[in-house]
Short mmCIF file of C-alpha atoms and ligand atoms in Angstrom, two decimals:
data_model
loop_
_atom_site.label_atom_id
_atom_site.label_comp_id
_atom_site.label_asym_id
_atom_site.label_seq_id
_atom_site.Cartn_x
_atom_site.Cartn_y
_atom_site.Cartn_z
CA UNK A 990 -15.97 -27.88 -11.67
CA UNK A 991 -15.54 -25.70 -14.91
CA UNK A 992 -15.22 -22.08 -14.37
CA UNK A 993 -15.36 -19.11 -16.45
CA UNK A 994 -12.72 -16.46 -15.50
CA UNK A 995 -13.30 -12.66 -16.72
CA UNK A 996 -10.82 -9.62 -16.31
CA UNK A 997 -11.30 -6.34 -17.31
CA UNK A 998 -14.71 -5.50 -18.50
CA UNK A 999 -14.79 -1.89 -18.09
CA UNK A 1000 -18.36 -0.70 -18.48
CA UNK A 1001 -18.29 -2.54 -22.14
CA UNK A 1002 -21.74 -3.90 -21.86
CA UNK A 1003 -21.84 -5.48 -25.52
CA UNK A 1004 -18.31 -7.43 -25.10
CA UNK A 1005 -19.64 -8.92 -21.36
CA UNK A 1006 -22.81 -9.83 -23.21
CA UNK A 1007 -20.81 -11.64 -25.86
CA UNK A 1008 -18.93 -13.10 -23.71
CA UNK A 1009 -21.42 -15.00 -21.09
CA UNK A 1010 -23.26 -16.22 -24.61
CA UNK A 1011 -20.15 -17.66 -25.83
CA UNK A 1012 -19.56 -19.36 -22.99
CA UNK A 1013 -23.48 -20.16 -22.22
CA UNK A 1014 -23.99 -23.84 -20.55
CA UNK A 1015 -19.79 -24.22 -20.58
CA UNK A 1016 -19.21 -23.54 -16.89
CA UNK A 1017 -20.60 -23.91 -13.63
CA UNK A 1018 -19.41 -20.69 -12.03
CA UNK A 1019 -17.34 -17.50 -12.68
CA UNK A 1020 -14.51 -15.51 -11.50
CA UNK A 1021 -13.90 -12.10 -12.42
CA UNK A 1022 -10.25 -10.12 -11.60
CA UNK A 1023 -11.88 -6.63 -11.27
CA UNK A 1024 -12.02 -3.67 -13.09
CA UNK A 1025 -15.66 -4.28 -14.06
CA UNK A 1026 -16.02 -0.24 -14.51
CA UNK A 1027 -13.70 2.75 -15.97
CA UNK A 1028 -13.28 3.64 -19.62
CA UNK A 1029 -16.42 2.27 -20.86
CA UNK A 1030 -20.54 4.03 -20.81
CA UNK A 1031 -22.26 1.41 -19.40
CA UNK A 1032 -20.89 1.00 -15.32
CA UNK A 1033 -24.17 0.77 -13.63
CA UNK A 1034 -25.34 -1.94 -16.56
CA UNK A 1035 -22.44 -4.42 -16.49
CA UNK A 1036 -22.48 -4.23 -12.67
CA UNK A 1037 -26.27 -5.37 -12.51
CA UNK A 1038 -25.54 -8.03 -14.94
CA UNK A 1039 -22.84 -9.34 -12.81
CA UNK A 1040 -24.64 -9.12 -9.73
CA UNK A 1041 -26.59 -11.96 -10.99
CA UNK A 1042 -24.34 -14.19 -11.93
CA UNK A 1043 -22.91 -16.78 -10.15
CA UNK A 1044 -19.59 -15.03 -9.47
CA UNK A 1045 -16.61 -14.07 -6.89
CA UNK A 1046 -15.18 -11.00 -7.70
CA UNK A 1047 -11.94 -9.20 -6.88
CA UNK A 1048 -12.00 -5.29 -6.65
CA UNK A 1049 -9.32 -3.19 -9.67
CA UNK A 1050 -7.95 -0.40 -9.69
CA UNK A 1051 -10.53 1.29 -11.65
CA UNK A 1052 -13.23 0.17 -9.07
CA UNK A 1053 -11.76 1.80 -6.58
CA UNK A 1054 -11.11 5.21 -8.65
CA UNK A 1055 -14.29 5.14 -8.84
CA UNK A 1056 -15.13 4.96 -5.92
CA UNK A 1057 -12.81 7.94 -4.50
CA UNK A 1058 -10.82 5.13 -2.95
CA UNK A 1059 -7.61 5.94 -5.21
CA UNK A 1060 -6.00 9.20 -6.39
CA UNK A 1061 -5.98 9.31 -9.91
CA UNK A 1062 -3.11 11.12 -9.97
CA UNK A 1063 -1.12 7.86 -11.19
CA UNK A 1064 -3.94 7.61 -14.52
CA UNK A 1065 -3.06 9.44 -17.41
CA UNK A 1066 -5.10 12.43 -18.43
CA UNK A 1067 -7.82 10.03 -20.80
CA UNK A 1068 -7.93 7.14 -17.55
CA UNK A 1069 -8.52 10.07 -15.32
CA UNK A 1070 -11.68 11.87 -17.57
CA UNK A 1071 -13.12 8.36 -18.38
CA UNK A 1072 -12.87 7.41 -13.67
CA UNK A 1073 -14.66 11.17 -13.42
CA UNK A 1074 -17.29 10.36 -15.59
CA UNK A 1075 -17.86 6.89 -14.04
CA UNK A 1076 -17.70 8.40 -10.22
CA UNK A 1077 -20.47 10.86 -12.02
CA UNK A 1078 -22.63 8.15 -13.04
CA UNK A 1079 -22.32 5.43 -10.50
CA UNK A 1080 -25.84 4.66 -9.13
CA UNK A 1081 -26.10 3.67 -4.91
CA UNK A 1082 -26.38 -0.05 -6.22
CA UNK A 1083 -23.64 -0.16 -8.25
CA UNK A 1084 -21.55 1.99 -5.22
CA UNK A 1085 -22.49 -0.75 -2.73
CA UNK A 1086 -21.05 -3.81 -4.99
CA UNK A 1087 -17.84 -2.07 -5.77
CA UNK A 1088 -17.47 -1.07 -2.07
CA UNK A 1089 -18.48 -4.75 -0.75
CA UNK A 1090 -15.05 -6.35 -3.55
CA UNK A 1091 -12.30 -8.15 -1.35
CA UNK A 1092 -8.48 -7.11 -3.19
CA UNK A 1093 -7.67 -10.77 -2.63
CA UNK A 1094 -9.75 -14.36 -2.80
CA UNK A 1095 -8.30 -17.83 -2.07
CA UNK A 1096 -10.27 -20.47 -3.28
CA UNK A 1097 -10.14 -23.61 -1.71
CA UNK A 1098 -6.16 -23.31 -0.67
CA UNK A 1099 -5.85 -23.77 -4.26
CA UNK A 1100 -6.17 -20.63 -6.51
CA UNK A 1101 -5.71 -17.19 -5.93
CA UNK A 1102 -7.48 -14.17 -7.49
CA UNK A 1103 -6.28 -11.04 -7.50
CA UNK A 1104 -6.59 -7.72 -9.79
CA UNK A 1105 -2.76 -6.45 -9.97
CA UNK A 1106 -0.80 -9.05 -8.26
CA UNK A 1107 -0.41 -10.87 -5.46
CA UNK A 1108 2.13 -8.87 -4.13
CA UNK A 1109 0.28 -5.60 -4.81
CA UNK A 1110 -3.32 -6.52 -5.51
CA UNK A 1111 -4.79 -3.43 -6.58
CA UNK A 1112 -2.11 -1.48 -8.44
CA UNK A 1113 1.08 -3.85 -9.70
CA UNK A 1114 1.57 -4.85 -13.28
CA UNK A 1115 3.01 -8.46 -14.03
CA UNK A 1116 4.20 -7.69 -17.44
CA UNK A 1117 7.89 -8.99 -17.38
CA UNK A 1118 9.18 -12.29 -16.19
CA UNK A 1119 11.63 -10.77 -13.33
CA UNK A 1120 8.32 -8.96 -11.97
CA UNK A 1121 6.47 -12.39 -12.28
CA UNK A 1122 8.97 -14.15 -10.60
CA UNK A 1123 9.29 -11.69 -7.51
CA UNK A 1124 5.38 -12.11 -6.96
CA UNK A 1125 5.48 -15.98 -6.58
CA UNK A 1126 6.27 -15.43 -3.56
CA UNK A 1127 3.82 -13.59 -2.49
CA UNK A 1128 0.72 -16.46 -2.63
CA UNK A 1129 0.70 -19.63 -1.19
CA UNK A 1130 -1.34 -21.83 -3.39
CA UNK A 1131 0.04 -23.44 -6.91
CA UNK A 1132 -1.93 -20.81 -9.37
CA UNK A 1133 -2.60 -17.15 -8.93
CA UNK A 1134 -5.44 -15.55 -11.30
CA UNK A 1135 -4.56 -11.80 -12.21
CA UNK A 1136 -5.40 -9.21 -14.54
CA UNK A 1137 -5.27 -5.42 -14.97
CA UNK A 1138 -2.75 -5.60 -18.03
CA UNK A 1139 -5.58 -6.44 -20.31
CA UNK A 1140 -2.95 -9.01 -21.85
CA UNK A 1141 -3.11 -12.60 -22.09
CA UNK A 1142 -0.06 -14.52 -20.71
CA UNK A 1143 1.15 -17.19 -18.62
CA UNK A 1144 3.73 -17.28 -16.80
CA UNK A 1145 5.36 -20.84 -15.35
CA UNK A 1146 7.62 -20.89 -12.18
CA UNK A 1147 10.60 -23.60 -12.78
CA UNK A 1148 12.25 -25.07 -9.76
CA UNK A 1149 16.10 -24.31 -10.02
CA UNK A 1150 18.58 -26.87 -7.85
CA UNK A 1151 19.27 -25.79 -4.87
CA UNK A 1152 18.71 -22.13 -5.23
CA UNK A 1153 16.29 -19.28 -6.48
CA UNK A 1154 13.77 -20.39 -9.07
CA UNK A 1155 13.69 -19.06 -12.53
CA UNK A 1156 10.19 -18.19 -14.51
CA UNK A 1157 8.73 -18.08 -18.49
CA UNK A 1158 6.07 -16.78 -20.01
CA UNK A 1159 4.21 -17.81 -22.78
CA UNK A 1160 1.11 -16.58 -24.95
CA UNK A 1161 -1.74 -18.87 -24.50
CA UNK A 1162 -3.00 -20.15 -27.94
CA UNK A 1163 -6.65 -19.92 -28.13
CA UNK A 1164 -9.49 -22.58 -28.54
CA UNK A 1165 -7.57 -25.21 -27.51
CA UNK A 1166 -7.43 -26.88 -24.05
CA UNK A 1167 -3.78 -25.96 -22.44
CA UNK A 1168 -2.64 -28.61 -19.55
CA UNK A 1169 -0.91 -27.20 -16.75
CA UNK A 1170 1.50 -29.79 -15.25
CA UNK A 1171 0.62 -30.49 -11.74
CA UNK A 1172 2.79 -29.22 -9.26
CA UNK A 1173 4.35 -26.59 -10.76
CA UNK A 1174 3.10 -22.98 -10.15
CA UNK A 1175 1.48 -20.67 -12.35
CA UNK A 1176 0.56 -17.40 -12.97
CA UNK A 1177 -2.24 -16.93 -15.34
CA UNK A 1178 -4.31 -13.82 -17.13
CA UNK A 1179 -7.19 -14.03 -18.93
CA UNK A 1180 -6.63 -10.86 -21.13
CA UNK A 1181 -9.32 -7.98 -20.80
CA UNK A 1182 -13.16 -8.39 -21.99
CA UNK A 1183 -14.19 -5.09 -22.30
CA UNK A 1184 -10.53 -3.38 -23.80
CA UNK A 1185 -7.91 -6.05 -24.74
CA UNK A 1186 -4.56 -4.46 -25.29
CA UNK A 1187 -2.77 -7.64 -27.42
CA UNK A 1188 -3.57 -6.36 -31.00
CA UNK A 1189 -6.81 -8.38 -31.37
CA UNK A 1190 -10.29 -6.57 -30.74
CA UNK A 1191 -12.20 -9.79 -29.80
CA UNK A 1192 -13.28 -10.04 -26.03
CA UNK A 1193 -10.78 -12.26 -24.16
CA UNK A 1194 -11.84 -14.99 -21.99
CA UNK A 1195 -10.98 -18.42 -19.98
CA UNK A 1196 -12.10 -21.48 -18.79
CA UNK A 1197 -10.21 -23.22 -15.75
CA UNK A 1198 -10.80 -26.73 -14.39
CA UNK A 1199 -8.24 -26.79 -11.60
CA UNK A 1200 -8.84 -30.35 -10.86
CA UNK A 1201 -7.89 -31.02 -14.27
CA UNK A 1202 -5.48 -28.84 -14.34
CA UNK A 1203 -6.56 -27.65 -17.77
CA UNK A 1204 -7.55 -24.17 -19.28
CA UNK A 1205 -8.62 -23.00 -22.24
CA UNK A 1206 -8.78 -19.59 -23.85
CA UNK A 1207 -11.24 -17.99 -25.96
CA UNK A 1208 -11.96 -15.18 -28.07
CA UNK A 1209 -14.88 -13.44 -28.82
CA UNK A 1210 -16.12 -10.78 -31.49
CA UNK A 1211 -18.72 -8.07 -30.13
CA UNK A 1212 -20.53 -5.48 -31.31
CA UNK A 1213 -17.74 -2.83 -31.42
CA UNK A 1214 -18.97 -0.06 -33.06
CA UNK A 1215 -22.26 0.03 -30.72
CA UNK A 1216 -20.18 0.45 -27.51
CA UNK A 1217 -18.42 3.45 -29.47
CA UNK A 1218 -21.44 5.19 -30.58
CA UNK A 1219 -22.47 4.78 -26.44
CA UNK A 1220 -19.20 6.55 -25.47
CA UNK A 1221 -19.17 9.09 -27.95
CA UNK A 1222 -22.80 10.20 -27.04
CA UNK A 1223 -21.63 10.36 -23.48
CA UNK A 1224 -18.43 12.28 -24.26
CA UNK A 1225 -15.63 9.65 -22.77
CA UNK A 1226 -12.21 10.77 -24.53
CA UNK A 1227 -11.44 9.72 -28.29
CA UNK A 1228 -8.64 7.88 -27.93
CA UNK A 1229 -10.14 5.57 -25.60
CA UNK A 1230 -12.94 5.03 -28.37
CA UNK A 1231 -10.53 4.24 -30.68
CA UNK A 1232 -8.42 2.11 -29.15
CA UNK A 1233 -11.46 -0.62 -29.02
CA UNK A 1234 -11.24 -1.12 -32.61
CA UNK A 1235 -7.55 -2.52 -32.67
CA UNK A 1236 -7.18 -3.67 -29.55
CA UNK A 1237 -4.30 -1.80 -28.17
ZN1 ZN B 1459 -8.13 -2.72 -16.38
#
């Protein structure tokens, strides 16, 4: 089995749309890490195109902002206009689906999906190797899917003799199929579709074939401006419009 893995959309209809063409007739089903709404003007759109797909889905920490499930005490003052707007404009439909996400999926004892991280699924940030390294031991199974930091990375648990284990991280290079020793554990992000944050614009994406043991990252351009236009009609904060044209 081939499957598609997407973090991160955010209400960016044009990037998810680029995205499942790109990847058109390449996979047989999809993950997604959450965060499908918050920042972006199209929440109730993305969710309906998701609902069709074939697709297991984690819930994010912007899902459940927008839901009323989280304070968003914790979001800076642009997060926390962009989650009002979305709790504004969330239809019943698109309610129900971000109410029915699980904060945690294990596939097959093998891979484990969560948002954050395993330790804390909806809220933690794996963006250092001594916070990586604390959360393998929080799943059980040899890789753990995450995103929320809208970054691409993996990170590689090493075995150390007879004591604690150590951990790197690397940058995954793109288009070309990475293979992921077997039995060694990883932890693995997809970057963001709908806001990457690692300098480049493009929609981030992954394949995964766990038997294999191989993945392969792509990139994506979209439409940029259109989704920009979208949230400057609907009045979502400038910076956050901004920020889609470098990627930070
Ligand atoms: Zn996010």
């Amino acid at each position: 089995m081939r499957y598609l893995v997407i973090s991160d959309i955010h209400s960016n209809l044009e990037a998810l749309e680029a995205v499942l063409e790109d990847a058109s007739g390449q996979y047989d089903e999809i993950w997604c890490l959450g965060d499908l709404v918050g920042y972006g003007p199209n929440p109730n759109e993305c969710v309906d195109k998701v609902r069709e797909l074939p697709l297991a889905c984690v819930a994010g920490n912007h899902d459940w902002a927008a839901l009323g499930k989280l304070s968003l005490d914790d979001f800076n003052p642009d997060a926390q206009e962009a989650s009002r707007w979305t709790q504004e404009n969330l239809n019943g439909i698109t309610r129900a689906y971000l109410e029915s996400l699980p904060e945690t999926l294990v596939i097959e004892d093998k891979i484990t999906l969560v948002h954050g991280s395993p330790r804390h699924p909806i809220w933690e940030y794996i963006i250092s190797i001594p916070i990586a390294l604390e959360n393998f031991s929080y799943f059980e199974t040899p890789w753990c899917l995450v995103g929320h930091s809208h970054v691409p990375v993996i990170f590689r648990y090493c075995e150390a003799e007879g004591g604690t284990g150590n951990c790197e991280a690397f940058i995954p290079p793109v288009n070309q199929p990475i293979l992921l020793t077997p039995g060694e554990r990883f932890i693995i992000n997809p970057g963001s579709v709908g806001q990457p944050r690692d300098g480049d614009p493009r929609a981030s994406y992954m394949f995964i074939e766990p038997e294999k043991g191989i993945i392969e990252y792509r990139r994506v351009d979209y439409p940029v401006e259109k989704t920009q236009a979208k949230m400057k009609e609907v009045g979502l904060p400038p910076r956050l419009i901004a920020r889609l044209s470098f990627g930070w």
